[in-house]
JSON list of C-alpha atoms in Angstrom, two decimals:
[
{"chain": "A", "resi": 1, "resn": "GLU", "atom": "CA", "xyz": [-11.97, -46.92, -63.03]},
{"chain": "A", "resi": 2, "resn": "ILE", "atom": "CA", "xyz": [-9.47, -44.22, -63.93]},
{"chain": "A", "resi": 3, "resn": "VAL", "atom": "CA", "xyz": [-5.97, -45.39, -63.03]},
{"chain": "A", "resi": 4, "resn": "LEU", "atom": "CA", "xyz": [-3.32, -42.80, -62.14]},
{"chain": "A", "resi": 5, "resn": "ILE", "atom": "CA", "xyz": [0.31, -43.84, -62.62]},
{"chain": "A", "resi": 6, "resn": "GLN", "atom": "CA", "xyz": [2.92, -41.74, -60.87]},
{"chain": "A", "resi": 7, "resn": "SER", "atom": "CA", "xyz": [6.59, -41.64, -61.72]},
{"chain": "A", "resi": 8, "resn": "PRO", "atom": "CA", "xyz": [9.22, -41.92, -60.56]},
{"chain": "A", "resi": 9, "resn": "ALA", "atom": "CA", "xyz": [8.48, -43.98, -57.47]},
{"chain": "A", "resi": 10, "resn": "THR", "atom": "CA", "xyz": [11.32, -42.28, -55.62]},
{"chain": "A", "resi": 11, "resn": "LEU", "atom": "CA", "xyz": [13.18, -39.06, -56.30]},
{"chain": "A", "resi": 12, "resn": "SER", "atom": "CA", "xyz": [16.38, -38.23, -54.46]},
{"chain": "A", "resi": 13, "resn": "LEU", "atom": "CA", "xyz": [17.64, -34.67, -54.89]},
{"chain": "A", "resi": 14, "resn": "SER", "atom": "CA", "xyz": [19.69, -32.07, -53.07]},
{"chain": "A", "resi": 15, "resn": "PRO", "atom": "CA", "xyz": [18.30, -28.88, -51.51]},
{"chain": "A", "resi": 16, "resn": "GLY", "atom": "CA", "xyz": [17.87, -26.19, -54.14]},
{"chain": "A", "resi": 17, "resn": "GLU", "atom": "CA", "xyz": [17.40, -28.63, -57.00]},
{"chain": "A", "resi": 18, "resn": "ARG", "atom": "CA", "xyz": [14.28, -28.80, -59.15]},
{"chain": "A", "resi": 19, "resn": "ALA", "atom": "CA", "xyz": [11.90, -31.74, -58.66]},
{"chain": "A", "resi": 20, "resn": "THR", "atom": "CA", "xyz": [9.60, -32.89, -61.43]},
{"chain": "A", "resi": 21, "resn": "LEU", "atom": "CA", "xyz": [6.87, -35.41, -60.57]},
{"chain": "A", "resi": 22, "resn": "SER", "atom": "CA", "xyz": [4.64, -37.03, -63.17]},
{"chain": "A", "resi": 23, "resn": "CYS", "atom": "CA", "xyz": [1.08, -38.36, -63.04]},
{"chain": "A", "resi": 24, "resn": "ARG", "atom": "CA", "xyz": [-0.47, -40.09, -66.04]},
{"chain": "A", "resi": 25, "resn": "ALA", "atom": "CA", "xyz": [-4.19, -40.95, -66.23]},
{"chain": "A", "resi": 26, "resn": "SER", "atom": "CA", "xyz": [-5.57, -44.00, -68.04]},
{"chain": "A", "resi": 27, "resn": "GLN", "atom": "CA", "xyz": [-8.11, -41.77, -69.79]},
{"chain": "A", "resi": 28, "resn": "SER", "atom": "CA", "xyz": [-8.72, -38.07, -70.11]},
{"chain": "A", "resi": 29, "resn": "ILE", "atom": "CA", "xyz": [-9.62, -36.32, -66.87]},
{"chain": "A", "resi": 30, "resn": "ARG", "atom": "CA", "xyz": [-9.53, -32.85, -68.49]},
{"chain": "A", "resi": 31, "resn": "GLY", "atom": "CA", "xyz": [-8.04, -30.63, -65.74]},
{"chain": "A", "resi": 32, "resn": "HIS", "atom": "CA", "xyz": [-9.64, -32.36, -62.75]},
{"chain": "A", "resi": 33, "resn": "LEU", "atom": "CA", "xyz": [-6.46, -33.26, -60.91]},
{"chain": "A", "resi": 34, "resn": "ALA", "atom": "CA", "xyz": [-5.05, -32.43, -57.50]},
{"chain": "A", "resi": 35, "resn": "TRP", "atom": "CA", "xyz": [-1.69, -32.98, -55.84]},
{"chain": "A", "resi": 36, "resn": "TYR", "atom": "CA", "xyz": [-1.20, -33.74, -52.15]},
{"chain": "A", "resi": 37, "resn": "GLN", "atom": "CA", "xyz": [1.85, -33.89, -49.91]},
{"chain": "A", "resi": 38, "resn": "GLN", "atom": "CA", "xyz": [1.90, -36.39, -47.06]},
{"chain": "A", "resi": 39, "resn": "LYS", "atom": "CA", "xyz": [4.38, -36.67, -44.23]},
{"chain": "A", "resi": 40, "resn": "PRO", "atom": "CA", "xyz": [4.51, -39.62, -41.81]},
{"chain": "A", "resi": 41, "resn": "GLY", "atom": "CA", "xyz": [1.68, -39.66, -39.29]},
{"chain": "A", "resi": 42, "resn": "GLN", "atom": "CA", "xyz": [-0.17, -36.81, -40.98]},
{"chain": "A", "resi": 43, "resn": "ALA", "atom": "CA", "xyz": [-3.18, -36.51, -43.24]},
{"chain": "A", "resi": 44, "resn": "PRO", "atom": "CA", "xyz": [-2.47, -35.51, -46.83]},
{"chain": "A", "resi": 45, "resn": "ARG", "atom": "CA", "xyz": [-2.10, -31.78, -47.49]},
{"chain": "A", "resi": 46, "resn": "LEU", "atom": "CA", "xyz": [-3.64, -30.24, -50.59]},
{"chain": "A", "resi": 47, "resn": "LEU", "atom": "CA", "xyz": [-1.00, -28.52, -52.74]},
{"chain": "A", "resi": 48, "resn": "MET", "atom": "CA", "xyz": [-2.61, -27.99, -56.15]},
{"chain": "A", "resi": 49, "resn": "TYR", "atom": "CA", "xyz": [-6.09, -28.40, -57.57]},
{"chain": "A", "resi": 50, "resn": "ASP", "atom": "CA", "xyz": [-7.60, -28.19, -61.04]},
{"chain": "A", "resi": 51, "resn": "ALA", "atom": "CA", "xyz": [-4.10, -29.17, -62.21]},
{"chain": "A", "resi": 52, "resn": "SER", "atom": "CA", "xyz": [-2.50, -25.75, -61.87]},
{"chain": "A", "resi": 53, "resn": "LYS", "atom": "CA", "xyz": [-4.17, -23.79, -59.06]},
{"chain": "A", "resi": 54, "resn": "ARG", "atom": "CA", "xyz": [-2.20, -23.47, -55.86]},
{"chain": "A", "resi": 55, "resn": "ALA", "atom": "CA", "xyz": [-4.13, -24.20, -52.67]},
{"chain": "A", "resi": 56, "resn": "THR", "atom": "CA", "xyz": [-4.28, -21.71, -49.82]},
{"chain": "A", "resi": 57, "resn": "GLY", "atom": "CA", "xyz": [-0.97, -21.17, -48.07]},
{"chain": "A", "resi": 58, "resn": "ILE", "atom": "CA", "xyz": [1.12, -23.23, -50.49]},
{"chain": "A", "resi": 59, "resn": "PRO", "atom": "CA", "xyz": [4.52, -21.72, -51.31]},
{"chain": "A", "resi": 60, "resn": "ALA", "atom": "CA", "xyz": [5.13, -20.43, -54.82]},
{"chain": "A", "resi": 61, "resn": "ARG", "atom": "CA", "xyz": [7.91, -22.97, -55.39]},
{"chain": "A", "resi": 62, "resn": "PHE", "atom": "CA", "xyz": [5.14, -25.53, -56.01]},
{"chain": "A", "resi": 63, "resn": "SER", "atom": "CA", "xyz": [3.49, -25.44, -59.42]},
{"chain": "A", "resi": 64, "resn": "GLY", "atom": "CA", "xyz": [1.33, -27.79, -61.44]},
{"chain": "A", "resi": 65, "resn": "SER", "atom": "CA", "xyz": [0.60, -28.24, -65.12]},
{"chain": "A", "resi": 66, "resn": "GLY", "atom": "CA", "xyz": [-1.08, -30.57, -67.55]},
{"chain": "A", "resi": 67, "resn": "TYR", "atom": "CA", "xyz": [-4.41, -31.44, -69.14]},
{"chain": "A", "resi": 68, "resn": "GLY", "atom": "CA", "xyz": [-6.06, -34.59, -70.38]},
{"chain": "A", "resi": 69, "resn": "THR", "atom": "CA", "xyz": [-3.87, -37.51, -69.34]},
{"chain": "A", "resi": 70, "resn": "ASP", "atom": "CA", "xyz": [-0.45, -36.06, -68.50]},
{"chain": "A", "resi": 71, "resn": "PHE", "atom": "CA", "xyz": [0.24, -33.91, -65.47]},
{"chain": "A", "resi": 72, "resn": "THR", "atom": "CA", "xyz": [3.30, -32.57, -63.70]},
{"chain": "A", "resi": 73, "resn": "LEU", "atom": "CA", "xyz": [4.03, -31.23, -60.24]},
{"chain": "A", "resi": 74, "resn": "THR", "atom": "CA", "xyz": [7.18, -29.13, -60.08]},
{"chain": "A", "resi": 75, "resn": "ILE", "atom": "CA", "xyz": [9.03, -28.02, -56.98]},
{"chain": "A", "resi": 76, "resn": "SER", "atom": "CA", "xyz": [11.31, -25.30, -58.31]},
{"chain": "A", "resi": 77, "resn": "SER", "atom": "CA", "xyz": [13.88, -25.31, -55.52]},
{"chain": "A", "resi": 78, "resn": "LEU", "atom": "CA", "xyz": [13.72, -28.12, -52.98]},
{"chain": "A", "resi": 79, "resn": "GLU", "atom": "CA", "xyz": [13.66, -27.30, -49.29]},
{"chain": "A", "resi": 80, "resn": "PRO", "atom": "CA", "xyz": [14.44, -29.87, -46.57]},
{"chain": "A", "resi": 81, "resn": "GLU", "atom": "CA", "xyz": [10.79, -29.75, -45.45]},
{"chain": "A", "resi": 82, "resn": "ASP", "atom": "CA", "xyz": [9.66, -30.96, -48.88]},
{"chain": "A", "resi": 83, "resn": "CYS", "atom": "CA", "xyz": [10.75, -34.49, -47.92]},
{"chain": "A", "resi": 84, "resn": "ALA", "atom": "CA", "xyz": [7.43, -36.36, -48.20]},
{"chain": "A", "resi": 85, "resn": "VAL", "atom": "CA", "xyz": [5.28, -38.61, -50.39]},
{"chain": "A", "resi": 86, "resn": "TYR", "atom": "CA", "xyz": [3.30, -36.84, -53.10]},
{"chain": "A", "resi": 87, "resn": "TYR", "atom": "CA", "xyz": [0.02, -38.18, -54.49]},
{"chain": "A", "resi": 88, "resn": "CYS", "atom": "CA", "xyz": [-2.08, -37.13, -57.45]},
{"chain": "A", "resi": 89, "resn": "HIS", "atom": "CA", "xyz": [-5.87, -37.47, -57.26]},
{"chain": "A", "resi": 90, "resn": "GLN", "atom": "CA", "xyz": [-8.58, -37.23, -59.93]},
{"chain": "A", "resi": 91, "resn": "ARG", "atom": "CA", "xyz": [-12.11, -36.09, -59.36]},
{"chain": "A", "resi": 92, "resn": "ALA", "atom": "CA", "xyz": [-13.27, -36.33, -62.97]},
{"chain": "A", "resi": 93, "resn": "ASP", "atom": "CA", "xyz": [-15.25, -39.55, -62.54]},
{"chain": "A", "resi": 94, "resn": "TRP", "atom": "CA", "xyz": [-16.39, -42.07, -59.94]},
{"chain": "A", "resi": 95, "resn": "PRO", "atom": "CA", "xyz": [-14.72, -43.78, -58.28]},
{"chain": "A", "resi": 96, "resn": "LEU", "atom": "CA", "xyz": [-12.35, -40.99, -57.33]},
{"chain": "A", "resi": 97, "resn": "THR", "atom": "CA", "xyz": [-8.82, -42.35, -57.47]},
{"chain": "A", "resi": 98, "resn": "PHE", "atom": "CA", "xyz": [-5.32, -41.58, -56.25]},
{"chain": "A", "resi": 99, "resn": "GLY", "atom": "CA", "xyz": [-1.96, -42.37, -57.75]},
{"chain": "A", "resi": 100, "resn": "GLY", "atom": "CA", "xyz": [0.52, -44.69, -56.08]},
{"chain": "A", "resi": 101, "resn": "GLY", "atom": "CA", "xyz": [2.72, -41.84, -54.90]},
{"chain": "A", "resi": 102, "resn": "THR", "atom": "CA", "xyz": [6.21, -40.45, -55.44]},
{"chain": "A", "resi": 103, "resn": "LYS", "atom": "CA", "xyz": [8.56, -40.35, -52.48]},
{"chain": "A", "resi": 104, "resn": "VAL", "atom": "CA", "xyz": [10.81, -37.29, -52.50]},
{"chain": "A", "resi": 105, "resn": "GLN", "atom": "CA", "xyz": [14.01, -37.70, -50.54]},
{"chain": "A", "resi": 106, "resn": "ILE", "atom": "CA", "xyz": [16.42, -34.90, -49.77]},
{"chain": "A", "resi": 107, "resn": "LYS", "atom": "CA", "xyz": [20.09, -35.80, -50.03]},
{"chain": "B", "resi": 1, "resn": "GLU", "atom": "CA", "xyz": [-11.13, -22.58, -37.79]},
{"chain": "B", "resi": 2, "resn": "VAL", "atom": "CA", "xyz": [-12.27, -25.67, -39.67]},
{"chain": "B", "resi": 3, "resn": "HIS", "atom": "CA", "xyz": [-12.18, -28.85, -37.61]},
{"chain": "B", "resi": 4, "resn": "LEU", "atom": "CA", "xyz": [-13.07, -32.40, -38.54]},
{"chain": "B", "resi": 5, "resn": "VAL", "atom": "CA", "xyz": [-12.81, -35.05, -35.83]},
{"chain": "B", "resi": 6, "resn": "GLU", "atom": "CA", "xyz": [-13.31, -38.75, -36.54]},
{"chain": "B", "resi": 7, "resn": "SER", "atom": "CA", "xyz": [-14.20, -41.34, -33.91]},
{"chain": "B", "resi": 8, "resn": "GLY", "atom": "CA", "xyz": [-15.44, -44.90, -33.67]},
{"chain": "B", "resi": 9, "resn": "GLY", "atom": "CA", "xyz": [-12.47, -46.86, -34.94]},
{"chain": "B", "resi": 10, "resn": "GLY", "atom": "CA", "xyz": [-11.12, -49.95, -33.26]},
{"chain": "B", "resi": 11, "resn": "LEU", "atom": "CA", "xyz": [-10.36, -53.65, -33.52]},
{"chain": "B", "resi": 12, "resn": "VAL", "atom": "CA", "xyz": [-13.12, -55.85, -34.93]},
{"chain": "B", "resi": 13, "resn": "ASN", "atom": "CA", "xyz": [-13.38, -59.45, -36.10]},
{"chain": "B", "resi": 14, "resn": "PRO", "atom": "CA", "xyz": [-13.94, -60.20, -39.79]},
{"chain": "B", "resi": 15, "resn": "GLY", "atom": "CA", "xyz": [-17.66, -60.05, -40.45]},
{"chain": "B", "resi": 16, "resn": "GLY", "atom": "CA", "xyz": [-18.18, -57.52, -37.67]},
{"chain": "B", "resi": 17, "resn": "SER", "atom": "CA", "xyz": [-19.48, -53.97, -37.75]},
{"chain": "B", "resi": 18, "resn": "LEU", "atom": "CA", "xyz": [-18.30, -50.52, -36.77]},
{"chain": "B", "resi": 19, "resn": "ARG", "atom": "CA", "xyz": [-19.83, -47.07, -37.00]},
{"chain": "B", "resi": 20, "resn": "LEU", "atom": "CA", "xyz": [-17.49, -44.16, -37.65]},
{"chain": "B", "resi": 21, "resn": "SER", "atom": "CA", "xyz": [-18.47, -40.59, -36.92]},
{"chain": "B", "resi": 22, "resn": "CYS", "atom": "CA", "xyz": [-17.08, -37.31, -38.19]},
{"chain": "B", "resi": 23, "resn": "ALA", "atom": "CA", "xyz": [-17.85, -34.21, -36.12]},
{"chain": "B", "resi": 24, "resn": "ALA", "atom": "CA", "xyz": [-17.43, -30.91, -37.94]},
{"chain": "B", "resi": 25, "resn": "SER", "atom": "CA", "xyz": [-17.04, -27.38, -36.62]},
{"chain": "B", "resi": 26, "resn": "GLY", "atom": "CA", "xyz": [-15.87, -23.95, -37.73]},
{"chain": "B", "resi": 27, "resn": "PHE", "atom": "CA", "xyz": [-17.77, -23.75, -41.00]},
{"chain": "B", "resi": 28, "resn": "ALA", "atom": "CA", "xyz": [-21.26, -23.88, -42.51]},
{"chain": "B", "resi": 29, "resn": "PHE", "atom": "CA", "xyz": [-21.52, -27.66, -42.49]},
{"chain": "B", "resi": 30, "resn": "SER", "atom": "CA", "xyz": [-24.66, -27.93, -44.61]},
{"chain": "B", "resi": 31, "resn": "SER", "atom": "CA", "xyz": [-22.91, -26.09, -47.46]},
{"chain": "B", "resi": 32, "resn": "TYR", "atom": "CA", "xyz": [-20.27, -28.76, -48.01]},
{"chain": "B", "resi": 33, "resn": "SER", "atom": "CA", "xyz": [-20.16, -32.31, -49.26]},
{"chain": "B", "resi": 34, "resn": "ILE", "atom": "CA", "xyz": [-18.11, -34.74, -47.19]},
{"chain": "B", "resi": 35, "resn": "ASN", "atom": "CA", "xyz": [-16.11, -37.74, -48.33]},
{"chain": "B", "resi": 36, "resn": "TRP", "atom": "CA", "xyz": [-14.53, -40.65, -46.48]},
{"chain": "B", "resi": 37, "resn": "VAL", "atom": "CA", "xyz": [-11.02, -41.59, -47.59]},
{"chain": "B", "resi": 38, "resn": "ARG", "atom": "CA", "xyz": [-9.02, -44.46, -46.13]},
{"chain": "B", "resi": 39, "resn": "GLN", "atom": "CA", "xyz": [-5.37, -45.34, -46.11]},
{"chain": "B", "resi": 40, "resn": "ALA", "atom": "CA", "xyz": [-4.09, -48.82, -45.43]},
{"chain": "B", "resi": 41, "resn": "PRO", "atom": "CA", "xyz": [-0.73, -49.13, -43.66]},
{"chain": "B", "resi": 42, "resn": "GLY", "atom": "CA", "xyz": [2.06, -48.19, -46.06]},
{"chain": "B", "resi": 43, "resn": "LYS", "atom": "CA", "xyz": [-0.34, -47.54, -48.94]},
{"chain": "B", "resi": 44, "resn": "GLY", "atom": "CA", "xyz": [-1.74, -44.50, -50.69]},
{"chain": "B", "resi": 45, "resn": "PRO", "atom": "CA", "xyz": [-5.11, -42.92, -49.97]},
{"chain": "B", "resi": 46, "resn": "GLN", "atom": "CA", "xyz": [-8.25, -44.60, -51.31]},
{"chain": "B", "resi": 47, "resn": "TRP", "atom": "CA", "xyz": [-11.61, -42.91, -51.72]},
{"chain": "B", "resi": 48, "resn": "VAL", "atom": "CA", "xyz": [-14.43, -44.78, -49.95]},
{"chain": "B", "resi": 49, "resn": "ALA", "atom": "CA", "xyz": [-17.70, -42.84, -50.03]},
{"chain": "B", "resi": 50, "resn": "ALA", "atom": "CA", "xyz": [-19.19, -39.43, -50.76]},
{"chain": "B", "resi": 51, "resn": "ILE", "atom": "CA", "xyz": [-22.29, -37.61, -49.59]},
{"chain": "B", "resi": 52, "resn": "SER", "atom": "CA", "xyz": [-23.50, -34.32, -51.02]},
{"chain": "B", "resi": 53, "resn": "ARG", "atom": "CA", "xyz": [-24.59, -31.28, -49.01]},
{"chain": "B", "resi": 54, "resn": "ASP", "atom": "CA", "xyz": [-28.21, -32.35, -48.59]},
{"chain": "B", "resi": 55, "resn": "SER", "atom": "CA", "xyz": [-27.67, -36.12, -48.94]},
{"chain": "B", "resi": 56, "resn": "THR", "atom": "CA", "xyz": [-29.22, -36.12, -52.41]},
{"chain": "B", "resi": 57, "resn": "TYR", "atom": "CA", "xyz": [-26.16, -37.75, -53.95]},
{"chain": "B", "resi": 58, "resn": "ILE", "atom": "CA", "xyz": [-24.35, -40.68, -52.36]},
{"chain": "B", "resi": 59, "resn": "TYR", "atom": "CA", "xyz": [-21.57, -42.73, -53.96]},
{"chain": "B", "resi": 60, "resn": "TYR", "atom": "CA", "xyz": [-19.45, -45.68, -52.84]},
{"chain": "B", "resi": 61, "resn": "ARG", "atom": "CA", "xyz": [-16.46, -47.46, -54.17]},
{"chain": "B", "resi": 62, "resn": "GLU", "atom": "CA", "xyz": [-17.46, -50.84, -55.55]},
{"chain": "B", "resi": 63, "resn": "SER", "atom": "CA", "xyz": [-15.67, -52.89, -52.89]},
{"chain": "B", "resi": 64, "resn": "VAL", "atom": "CA", "xyz": [-17.76, -51.38, -50.07]},
{"chain": "B", "resi": 65, "resn": "GLU", "atom": "CA", "xyz": [-21.09, -51.00, -51.91]},
{"chain": "B", "resi": 66, "resn": "GLY", "atom": "CA", "xyz": [-23.78, -52.88, -50.00]},
{"chain": "B", "resi": 67, "resn": "ARG", "atom": "CA", "xyz": [-21.63, -53.15, -46.85]},
{"chain": "B", "resi": 68, "resn": "PHE", "atom": "CA", "xyz": [-21.00, -49.50, -45.96]},
{"chain": "B", "resi": 69, "resn": "THR", "atom": "CA", "xyz": [-23.58, -46.75, -45.54]},
{"chain": "B", "resi": 70, "resn": "ILE", "atom": "CA", "xyz": [-22.74, -43.05, -45.41]},
{"chain": "B", "resi": 71, "resn": "SER", "atom": "CA", "xyz": [-25.18, -40.59, -43.86]},
{"chain": "B", "resi": 72, "resn": "ARG", "atom": "CA", "xyz": [-25.19, -37.08, -42.46]},
{"chain": "B", "resi": 73, "resn": "ASP", "atom": "CA", "xyz": [-27.12, -34.99, -39.94]},
{"chain": "B", "resi": 74, "resn": "ASN", "atom": "CA", "xyz": [-26.85, -31.31, -40.83]},
{"chain": "B", "resi": 75, "resn": "ALA", "atom": "CA", "xyz": [-28.54, -30.32, -37.56]},
{"chain": "B", "resi": 76, "resn": "LYS", "atom": "CA", "xyz": [-25.74, -32.03, -35.64]},
{"chain": "B", "resi": 77, "resn": "ASN", "atom": "CA", "xyz": [-22.90, -31.14, -38.03]},
{"chain": "B", "resi": 78, "resn": "SER", "atom": "CA", "xyz": [-21.92, -34.76, -38.38]},
{"chain": "B", "resi": 79, "resn": "VAL", "atom": "CA", "xyz": [-21.36, -37.51, -40.92]},
{"chain": "B", "resi": 80, "resn": "SER", "atom": "CA", "xyz": [-21.40, -41.23, -40.20]},
{"chain": "B", "resi": 81, "resn": "LEU", "atom": "CA", "xyz": [-20.06, -44.29, -41.94]},
{"chain": "B", "resi": 82, "resn": "GLN", "atom": "CA", "xyz": [-21.76, -47.53, -40.94]},
{"chain": "B", "resi": 83, "resn": "MET", "atom": "CA", "xyz": [-19.48, -50.41, -41.86]},
{"chain": "B", "resi": 84, "resn": "ASN", "atom": "CA", "xyz": [-20.88, -53.95, -41.88]},
{"chain": "B", "resi": 85, "resn": "SER", "atom": "CA", "xyz": [-19.48, -57.31, -42.96]},
{"chain": "B", "resi": 86, "resn": "LEU", "atom": "CA", "xyz": [-15.98, -55.99, -42.43]},
{"chain": "B", "resi": 87, "resn": "ARG", "atom": "CA", "xyz": [-13.07, -57.70, -44.17]},
{"chain": "B", "resi": 88, "resn": "THR", "atom": "CA", "xyz": [-9.37, -57.77, -43.39]},
{"chain": "B", "resi": 89, "resn": "GLU", "atom": "CA", "xyz": [-8.79, -55.61, -46.47]},
{"chain": "B", "resi": 90, "resn": "ASP", "atom": "CA", "xyz": [-10.86, -52.82, -44.85]},
{"chain": "B", "resi": 91, "resn": "THR", "atom": "CA", "xyz": [-8.07, -52.31, -42.30]},
{"chain": "B", "resi": 92, "resn": "ALA", "atom": "CA", "xyz": [-6.95, -48.69, -42.63]},
{"chain": "B", "resi": 93, "resn": "ILE", "atom": "CA", "xyz": [-6.97, -45.23, -41.16]},
{"chain": "B", "resi": 94, "resn": "TYR", "atom": "CA", "xyz": [-10.29, -43.66, -42.11]},
{"chain": "B", "resi": 95, "resn": "TYR", "atom": "CA", "xyz": [-10.38, -39.91, -42.73]},
{"chain": "B", "resi": 96, "resn": "CYS", "atom": "CA", "xyz": [-13.34, -37.67, -43.32]},
{"chain": "B", "resi": 97, "resn": "ALA", "atom": "CA", "xyz": [-12.59, -34.76, -45.61]},
{"chain": "B", "resi": 98, "resn": "ARG", "atom": "CA", "xyz": [-14.44, -31.63, -46.65]},
{"chain": "B", "resi": 99, "resn": "VAL", "atom": "CA", "xyz": [-14.99, -31.32, -50.37]},
{"chain": "B", "resi": 100, "resn": "GLU", "atom": "CA", "xyz": [-13.76, -28.17, -52.12]},
{"chain": "B", "resi": 101, "resn": "VAL", "atom": "CA", "xyz": [-14.59, -27.12, -55.69]},
{"chain": "B", "resi": 102, "resn": "ASP", "atom": "CA", "xyz": [-17.63, -29.37, -55.46]},
{"chain": "B", "resi": 103, "resn": "ASN", "atom": "CA", "xyz": [-19.09, -30.45, -58.80]},
{"chain": "B", "resi": 104, "resn": "GLY", "atom": "CA", "xyz": [-22.53, -30.49, -57.22]},
{"chain": "B", "resi": 105, "resn": "TYR", "atom": "CA", "xyz": [-22.55, -34.26, -56.78]},
{"chain": "B", "resi": 106, "resn": "GLY", "atom": "CA", "xyz": [-20.16, -34.51, -53.84]},
{"chain": "B", "resi": 107, "resn": "SER", "atom": "CA", "xyz": [-16.94, -34.82, -55.80]},
{"chain": "B", "resi": 108, "resn": "GLY", "atom": "CA", "xyz": [-14.00, -32.48, -55.41]},
{"chain": "B", "resi": 109, "resn": "TYR", "atom": "CA", "xyz": [-10.72, -31.93, -53.68]},
{"chain": "B", "resi": 110, "resn": "TYR", "atom": "CA", "xyz": [-9.78, -32.13, -50.00]},
{"chain": "B", "resi": 111, "resn": "GLN", "atom": "CA", "xyz": [-8.38, -29.03, -48.29]},
{"chain": "B", "resi": 112, "resn": "TYR", "atom": "CA", "xyz": [-9.49, -30.10, -44.81]},
{"chain": "B", "resi": 113, "resn": "TRP", "atom": "CA", "xyz": [-9.05, -33.54, -43.33]},
{"chain": "B", "resi": 114, "resn": "GLY", "atom": "CA", "xyz": [-9.64, -34.99, -39.88]},
{"chain": "B", "resi": 115, "resn": "GLN", "atom": "CA", "xyz": [-6.86, -36.68, -37.95]},
{"chain": "B", "resi": 116, "resn": "GLY", "atom": "CA", "xyz": [-8.20, -40.10, -38.89]},
{"chain": "B", "resi": 117, "resn": "THR", "atom": "CA", "xyz": [-9.46, -43.09, -36.95]},
{"chain": "B", "resi": 118, "resn": "LEU", "atom": "CA", "xyz": [-7.84, -46.52, -37.20]},
{"chain": "B", "resi": 119, "resn": "VAL", "atom": "CA", "xyz": [-9.96, -49.50, -38.13]},
{"chain": "B", "resi": 120, "resn": "THR", "atom": "CA", "xyz": [-8.33, -52.90, -37.70]},
{"chain": "B", "resi": 121, "resn": "VAL", "atom": "CA", "xyz": [-10.15, -55.99, -38.96]},
{"chain": "B", "resi": 122, "resn": "SER", "atom": "CA", "xyz": [-8.48, -59.10, -37.62]},
{"chain": "B", "resi": 123, "resn": "ALA", "atom": "CA", "xyz": [-9.28, -62.34, -35.87]}
]
């Protein structure tokens, strides 16, 4: 099973600051990675897929990068509504797996 | 508009059974694979099962293999998850999700999710 390790566990930043979230895979997943945002009581929302492609309707302040085992989600300028938990997800091999999440808090 | 609506959750004793359903609308159902993803309270999402467009390919996570069965009826635009021999660790919100950027085997990413149905396994 491919394990995805996300860091940091919690990120506390002020509005307008840059957020950098990391996801590291236990083996190469090429570019088969997605990022989701989840708010309490809601299903996850797809932000990025294939590591760097923005999903429909996602603001340009969200961007993704990486290949192989190391991936990054960047929020260029935090907005209050970005307060959420962010998960990475690989679809390179069965079983599909998710990371443990990074909680983004807005100061 | 794409809609996925899960039903069938509830409280069940360990060892019991439940059948979840996912009703789809607003898109060409037979053109998309569907996955079930669950989320235990306070935990991250966990993939459970996948079924390809025409049911040719079916996959399960190891912990549910032999206990859960995924199936679909393209004529009725629905997917089911039959869950037997339920364990306390199966307690979670169960989501069905439409697969995007399908690799042809039912694997991909999830743009559209249902609202989820809660399964609680407890004595």
